[in-house]
mmCIF file of C-alpha atoms in Angstrom:
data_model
loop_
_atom_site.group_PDB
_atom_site.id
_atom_site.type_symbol
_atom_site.label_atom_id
_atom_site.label_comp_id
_atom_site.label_asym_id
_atom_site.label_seq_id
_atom_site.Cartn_x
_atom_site.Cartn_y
_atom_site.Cartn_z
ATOM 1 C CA UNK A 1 38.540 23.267 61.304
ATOM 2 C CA UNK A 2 41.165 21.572 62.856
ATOM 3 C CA UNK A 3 40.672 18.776 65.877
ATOM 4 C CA UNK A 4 43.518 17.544 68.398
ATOM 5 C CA UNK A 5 42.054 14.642 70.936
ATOM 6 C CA UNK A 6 44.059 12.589 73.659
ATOM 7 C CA UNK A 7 42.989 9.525 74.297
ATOM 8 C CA UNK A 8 44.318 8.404 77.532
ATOM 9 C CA UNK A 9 41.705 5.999 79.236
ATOM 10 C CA UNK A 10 40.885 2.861 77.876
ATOM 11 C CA UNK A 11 36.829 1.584 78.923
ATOM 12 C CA UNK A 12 34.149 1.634 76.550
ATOM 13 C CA UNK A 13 32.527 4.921 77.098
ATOM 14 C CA UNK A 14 35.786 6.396 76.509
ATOM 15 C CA UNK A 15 35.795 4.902 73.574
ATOM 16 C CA UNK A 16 32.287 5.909 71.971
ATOM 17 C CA UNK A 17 33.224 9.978 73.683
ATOM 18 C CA UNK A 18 36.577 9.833 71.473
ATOM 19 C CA UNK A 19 35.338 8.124 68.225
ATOM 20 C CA UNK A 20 31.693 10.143 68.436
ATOM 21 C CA UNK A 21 33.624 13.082 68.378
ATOM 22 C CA UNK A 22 36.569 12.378 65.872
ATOM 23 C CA UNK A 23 33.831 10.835 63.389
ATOM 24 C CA UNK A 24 31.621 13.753 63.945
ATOM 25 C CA UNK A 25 34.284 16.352 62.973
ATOM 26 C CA UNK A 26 35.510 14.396 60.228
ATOM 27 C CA UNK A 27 31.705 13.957 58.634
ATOM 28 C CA UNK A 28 31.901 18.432 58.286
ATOM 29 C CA UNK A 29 35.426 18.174 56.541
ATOM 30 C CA UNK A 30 37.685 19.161 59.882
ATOM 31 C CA UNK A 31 41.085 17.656 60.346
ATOM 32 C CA UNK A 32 41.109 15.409 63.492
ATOM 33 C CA UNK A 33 44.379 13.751 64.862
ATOM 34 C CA UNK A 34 43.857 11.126 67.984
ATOM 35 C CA UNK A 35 46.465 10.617 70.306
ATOM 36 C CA UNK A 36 46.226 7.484 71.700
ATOM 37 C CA UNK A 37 48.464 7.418 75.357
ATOM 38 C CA UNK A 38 48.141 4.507 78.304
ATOM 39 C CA UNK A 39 44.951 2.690 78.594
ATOM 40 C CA UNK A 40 43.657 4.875 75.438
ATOM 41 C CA UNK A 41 45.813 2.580 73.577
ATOM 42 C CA UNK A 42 43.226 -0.015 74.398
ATOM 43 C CA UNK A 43 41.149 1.646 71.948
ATOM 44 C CA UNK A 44 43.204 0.885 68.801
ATOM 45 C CA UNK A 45 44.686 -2.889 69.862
ATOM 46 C CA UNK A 46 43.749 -4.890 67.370
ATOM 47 C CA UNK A 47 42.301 -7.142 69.916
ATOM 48 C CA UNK A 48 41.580 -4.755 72.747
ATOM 49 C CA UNK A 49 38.759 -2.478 71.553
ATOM 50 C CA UNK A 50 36.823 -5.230 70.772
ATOM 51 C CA UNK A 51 36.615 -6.312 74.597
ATOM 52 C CA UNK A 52 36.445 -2.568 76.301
ATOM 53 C CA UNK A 53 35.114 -2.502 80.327
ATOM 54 C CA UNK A 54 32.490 -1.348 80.843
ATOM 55 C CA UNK A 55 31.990 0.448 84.431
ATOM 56 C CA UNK A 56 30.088 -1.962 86.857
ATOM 57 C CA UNK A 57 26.247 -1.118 86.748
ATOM 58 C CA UNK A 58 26.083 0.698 83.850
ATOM 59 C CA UNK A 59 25.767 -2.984 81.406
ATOM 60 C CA UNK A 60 22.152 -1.301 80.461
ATOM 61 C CA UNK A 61 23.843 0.584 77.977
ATOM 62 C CA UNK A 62 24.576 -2.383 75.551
ATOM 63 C CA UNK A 63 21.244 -2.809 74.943
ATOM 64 C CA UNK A 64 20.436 0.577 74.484
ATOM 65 C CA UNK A 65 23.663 0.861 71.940
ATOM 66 C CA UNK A 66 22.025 -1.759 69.810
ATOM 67 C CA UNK A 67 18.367 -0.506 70.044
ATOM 68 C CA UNK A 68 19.589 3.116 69.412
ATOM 69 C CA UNK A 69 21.724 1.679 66.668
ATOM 70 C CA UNK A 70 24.924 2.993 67.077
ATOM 71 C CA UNK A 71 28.056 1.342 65.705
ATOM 72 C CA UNK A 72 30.282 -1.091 67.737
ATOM 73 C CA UNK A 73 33.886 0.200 68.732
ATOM 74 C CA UNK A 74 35.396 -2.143 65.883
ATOM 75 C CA UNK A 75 32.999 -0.376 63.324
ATOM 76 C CA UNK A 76 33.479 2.863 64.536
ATOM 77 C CA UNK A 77 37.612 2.464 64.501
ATOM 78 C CA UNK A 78 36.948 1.511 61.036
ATOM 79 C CA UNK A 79 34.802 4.363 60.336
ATOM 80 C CA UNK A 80 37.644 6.689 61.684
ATOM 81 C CA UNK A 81 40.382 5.334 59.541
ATOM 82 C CA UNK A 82 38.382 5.695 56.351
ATOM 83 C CA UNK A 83 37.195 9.055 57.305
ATOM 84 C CA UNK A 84 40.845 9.981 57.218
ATOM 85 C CA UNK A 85 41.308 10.232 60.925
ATOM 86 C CA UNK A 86 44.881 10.782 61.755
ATOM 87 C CA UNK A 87 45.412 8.234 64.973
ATOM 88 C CA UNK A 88 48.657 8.444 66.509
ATOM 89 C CA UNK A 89 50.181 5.791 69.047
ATOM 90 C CA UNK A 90 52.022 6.957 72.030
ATOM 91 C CA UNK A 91 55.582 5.354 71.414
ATOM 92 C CA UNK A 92 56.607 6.141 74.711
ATOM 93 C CA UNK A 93 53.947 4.471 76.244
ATOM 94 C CA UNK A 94 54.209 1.286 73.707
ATOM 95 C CA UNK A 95 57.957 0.984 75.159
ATOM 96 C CA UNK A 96 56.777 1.289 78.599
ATOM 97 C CA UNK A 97 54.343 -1.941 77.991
ATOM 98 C CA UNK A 98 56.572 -3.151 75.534
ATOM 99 C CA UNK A 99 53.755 -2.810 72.238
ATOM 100 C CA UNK A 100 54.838 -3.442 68.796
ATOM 101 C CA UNK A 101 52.672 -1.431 65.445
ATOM 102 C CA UNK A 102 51.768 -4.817 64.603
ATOM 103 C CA UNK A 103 49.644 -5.067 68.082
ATOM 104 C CA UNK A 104 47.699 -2.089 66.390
ATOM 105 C CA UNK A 105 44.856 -1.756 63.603
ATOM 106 C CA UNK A 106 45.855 -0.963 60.223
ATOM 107 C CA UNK A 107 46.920 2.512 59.323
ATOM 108 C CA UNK A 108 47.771 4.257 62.561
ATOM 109 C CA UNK A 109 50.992 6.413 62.892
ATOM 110 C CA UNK A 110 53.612 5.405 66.124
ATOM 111 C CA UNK A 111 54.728 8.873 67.869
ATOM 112 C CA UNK A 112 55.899 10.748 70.711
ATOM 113 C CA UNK A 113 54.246 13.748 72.490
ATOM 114 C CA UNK A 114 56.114 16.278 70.216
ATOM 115 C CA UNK A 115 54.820 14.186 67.253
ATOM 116 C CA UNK A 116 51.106 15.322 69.128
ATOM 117 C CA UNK A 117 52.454 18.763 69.513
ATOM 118 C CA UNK A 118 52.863 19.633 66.307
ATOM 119 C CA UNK A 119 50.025 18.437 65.174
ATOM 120 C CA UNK A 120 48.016 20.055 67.794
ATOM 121 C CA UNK A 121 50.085 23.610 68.264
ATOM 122 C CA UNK A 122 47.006 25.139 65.509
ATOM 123 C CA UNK A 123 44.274 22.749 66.397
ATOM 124 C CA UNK A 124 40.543 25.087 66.972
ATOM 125 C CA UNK A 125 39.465 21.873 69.138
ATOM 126 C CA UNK A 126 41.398 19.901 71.487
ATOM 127 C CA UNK A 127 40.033 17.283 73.935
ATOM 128 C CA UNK A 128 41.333 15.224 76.503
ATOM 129 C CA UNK A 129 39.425 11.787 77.162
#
């Protein structure tokens, strides 16, 4: 199986939807590619997704993260990149906000939308967060 994601928004539920899913599919042996775009980028900062909003009245959740015990963002990027996650940073979008790689965690790939294209043009899955 094959698994194309776009990450476009940036908070911390976006966060545990995109990396739930990507780590998910990677645990049964599909191919998953991330496309990181605009706030999504947020996710793989190297200082960003460990500081993601959270949407006002819903801080209950932290709690119930750690009771339920399910990884932090930073663990769960982690997680990704070992699992052989392919995560892909919008280039046009680091222009636009004027991003280097180096702003990025280790091991992600710098592309455009035809980079995500390609990848995705024989994907089974694609999702949009």
């Amino acid at each position: 199986m094959k698994v194309a994601i776009i990450a476009a928004n940036g908070g911390m539920f976006d966060a545990y939807k995109v990396f739930n899913i990507a780590t998910a599919a990677a645990a049964t042996d599909a191919e998953v590619g991330i496309f990181f775009t605009f706030e999504g980028l947020n996710l793989i900062h190297k200082e960003g997704h460990k500081n993601l909003p959270m949407p006002a009245g819903t801080e209950h959740f932290q709690e119930g993260f750690k009771k339920a015990n399910v990884p932090p963002i930073e663990e769960l990027v982690s997680m990704a990149s070992e699992m052989g996650v392919k995560m892909i940073a919008c280039q046009m979008t680091m222009d636009v906000m004027g991003l280097e790689k180096e702003h990025f965690v280790e091991g992600i790939d710098v592309g455009g939308a035809v980079t995500f294209l390609t990848y995705a043009k024989d994907a089974d899955v694609t999702l949009t967060f």
